[in-house]
Structures are given as C-alpha cells and as structure tokens.
Amino acid sequence: MRILVVDDDTRIREMTADALRDNGHDVEEADCGATALALLDESISVLLTDVQMPNMTGPELADAARMRFPQLAVRFMSGDTGSIPREAFQGQAVLAKPFTISALLAAVGGSSNS
C-alpha cells in the first residue's frame, strides 16, 4: 500500500513513515499541504495527515486531495483532538498523538507484511 504522510513536525513525520515502511508500506512524506498536493497521484492509497499545520490544515488538504482523487482514503492524526470540531474530520476516526504502531497500522489498514 502506498501512503502519503503529512506532518509539519519532522520527528513525528519521520517516525510515522519509518514505522509504516517497517511494516511493508511504500511511503511518501510531505511537511505541508502544498508539498503533499504536489506529491499526490493516483498511486497513493491513503493520505495520513496531521490536522493542525500552518498555511493549510489537514481537513483543507483532504478536501483539495479528494477533489482530484475522490476515492482517496484519508486518515487524520492530531495531538489536540478536543478543541477541533468533529465535523472537521469528515467522518473519519482521528489517530490521537502519541499513538502506538498497532494503532497506526489499524488506522491505515494494517501491515503489508501479513
């Protein structure tokens, strides 16, 4: 599975991407919404994005991405889920930071190694 991980926090983005790679996923990384949109193509199965980022929020990124790829699966992650209106998550569950590798894999659909 090809996953695009978007987070402005380099440490979290890299650790998330590494965990996904260690479990057999092909991962692209972006530090902001604009970079994510530039990397996004039909080969991406899942967009895993932070909710609160400068210039473009995760929900804004998801809206723009789905305009191009309506079938794209979107998963959100956030360290501050309490202050964000639930409707911002577009009906998706939110992966609360910090998260375990098993929670991460469950959010994106499991391991590609199995």
CSV table of C-alpha atoms in Angstrom, one decimal:
chain,number,residue,atom,x,y,z
A,1,MET,CA,0.0,0.0,0.0
A,2,ARG,CA,1.3,3.5,-0.9
A,3,ILE,CA,0.8,6.1,1.9
A,4,LEU,CA,1.4,9.8,1.9
A,5,VAL,CA,2.3,11.0,5.4
A,6,VAL,CA,1.9,14.7,6.0
A,7,ASP,CA,3.0,16.5,9.2
A,8,ASP,CA,4.9,19.7,9.8
A,9,ASP,CA,6.7,18.1,12.8
A,10,THR,CA,9.7,16.4,11.2
A,11,ARG,CA,10.3,14.0,14.1
A,12,ILE,CA,6.7,12.7,14.1
A,13,ARG,CA,6.5,12.5,10.3
A,14,GLU,CA,9.8,10.5,10.1
A,15,MET,CA,8.9,8.2,12.9
A,16,THR,CA,5.4,7.5,11.4
A,17,ALA,CA,6.9,6.9,7.9
A,18,ASP,CA,9.6,4.6,9.3
A,19,ALA,CA,7.0,2.5,11.2
A,20,LEU,CA,4.9,2.2,8.1
A,21,ARG,CA,7.9,1.2,6.0
A,22,ASP,CA,9.0,-1.3,8.6
A,23,ASN,CA,5.5,-2.9,8.1
A,24,GLY,CA,5.8,-3.2,4.3
A,25,HIS,CA,4.2,0.0,3.1
A,26,ASP,CA,5.6,2.3,0.4
A,27,VAL,CA,5.6,5.8,2.0
A,28,GLU,CA,6.0,9.3,0.7
A,29,GLU,CA,6.5,12.2,3.1
A,30,ALA,CA,5.4,15.9,3.0
A,31,ASP,CA,5.9,18.7,5.5
A,32,CYS,CA,3.0,20.8,4.4
A,33,GLY,CA,-0.2,20.7,2.4
A,34,ALA,CA,1.3,22.3,-0.7
A,35,THR,CA,4.1,19.7,-0.9
A,36,ALA,CA,1.5,16.9,-0.3
A,37,LEU,CA,-0.6,18.1,-3.2
A,38,ALA,CA,2.5,18.2,-5.4
A,39,LEU,CA,3.3,14.6,-4.5
A,40,LEU,CA,-0.3,13.3,-4.7
A,41,ASP,CA,-1.1,11.0,-7.6
A,42,GLU,CA,-3.3,8.0,-8.3
A,43,SER,CA,-0.8,5.6,-6.8
A,44,ILE,CA,-1.4,6.9,-3.3
A,45,SER,CA,-3.9,4.7,-1.4
A,46,VAL,CA,-4.0,6.6,1.9
A,47,LEU,CA,-3.4,10.2,2.9
A,48,LEU,CA,-2.4,10.3,6.5
A,49,THR,CA,-2.3,13.9,7.6
A,50,ASP,CA,-1.8,16.0,10.7
A,51,VAL,CA,-4.8,18.2,11.4
A,52,GLN,CA,-3.2,21.4,12.5
A,53,MET,CA,-0.5,22.6,10.2
A,54,PRO,CA,0.5,26.2,9.0
A,55,ASN,CA,-1.0,27.5,5.8
A,56,MET,CA,-3.3,24.5,5.1
A,57,THR,CA,-5.0,22.4,7.7
A,58,GLY,CA,-5.3,18.6,7.4
A,59,PRO,CA,-9.1,18.9,6.6
A,60,GLU,CA,-8.3,21.6,3.9
A,61,LEU,CA,-5.7,19.3,2.4
A,62,ALA,CA,-8.1,16.4,2.4
A,63,ASP,CA,-10.7,18.5,0.6
A,64,ALA,CA,-8.2,19.5,-2.0
A,65,ALA,CA,-6.9,16.0,-2.4
A,66,ARG,CA,-10.4,14.5,-2.8
A,67,MET,CA,-11.3,17.0,-5.5
A,68,ARG,CA,-8.6,15.4,-7.6
A,69,PHE,CA,-8.9,11.8,-6.3
A,70,PRO,CA,-12.5,11.3,-4.9
A,71,GLN,CA,-11.8,7.7,-3.8
A,72,LEU,CA,-8.7,8.6,-1.8
A,73,ALA,CA,-8.8,7.2,1.8
A,74,VAL,CA,-8.0,9.9,4.3
A,75,ARG,CA,-6.9,9.4,7.9
A,76,PHE,CA,-6.2,12.2,10.3
A,77,MET,CA,-3.8,12.4,13.2
A,78,SER,CA,-3.7,15.1,15.9
A,79,GLY,CA,-2.2,15.9,19.3
A,80,ASP,CA,-5.2,18.1,20.1
A,81,THR,CA,-8.4,16.4,19.2
A,82,GLY,CA,-10.5,18.0,21.9
A,83,SER,CA,-10.5,21.6,20.5
A,84,ILE,CA,-11.3,20.7,16.9
A,85,PRO,CA,-15.0,20.3,15.8
A,86,ARG,CA,-15.8,16.7,15.0
A,87,GLU,CA,-17.2,17.6,11.6
A,88,ALA,CA,-13.7,18.8,10.6
A,89,PHE,CA,-12.7,15.2,10.5
A,90,GLN,CA,-15.1,14.4,7.7
A,91,GLY,CA,-16.5,11.3,9.5
A,92,GLN,CA,-13.0,9.8,9.9
A,93,ALA,CA,-11.6,8.5,13.1
A,94,VAL,CA,-8.7,10.5,14.4
A,95,LEU,CA,-5.4,8.9,15.4
A,96,ALA,CA,-4.6,10.7,18.7
A,97,LYS,CA,-0.9,11.5,19.2
A,98,PRO,CA,1.0,9.9,20.7
A,99,PHE,CA,-0.1,6.7,19.1
A,100,THR,CA,1.2,3.1,19.1
A,101,ILE,CA,2.4,1.3,16.0
A,102,SER,CA,-0.6,-1.1,16.3
A,103,ALA,CA,-3.0,1.9,16.3
A,104,LEU,CA,-1.2,3.4,13.3
A,105,LEU,CA,-1.4,0.2,11.3
A,106,ALA,CA,-5.1,-0.2,12.2
A,107,ALA,CA,-5.8,3.3,11.0
A,108,VAL,CA,-4.2,2.8,7.6
A,109,GLY,CA,-5.5,-0.7,7.1
A,110,GLY,CA,-2.8,-3.0,8.6
A,111,SER,CA,0.6,-4.3,7.6
A,112,SER,CA,1.6,-5.1,4.1
A,113,ASN,CA,3.8,-7.9,5.5
A,114,SER,CA,0.9,-10.1,6.6
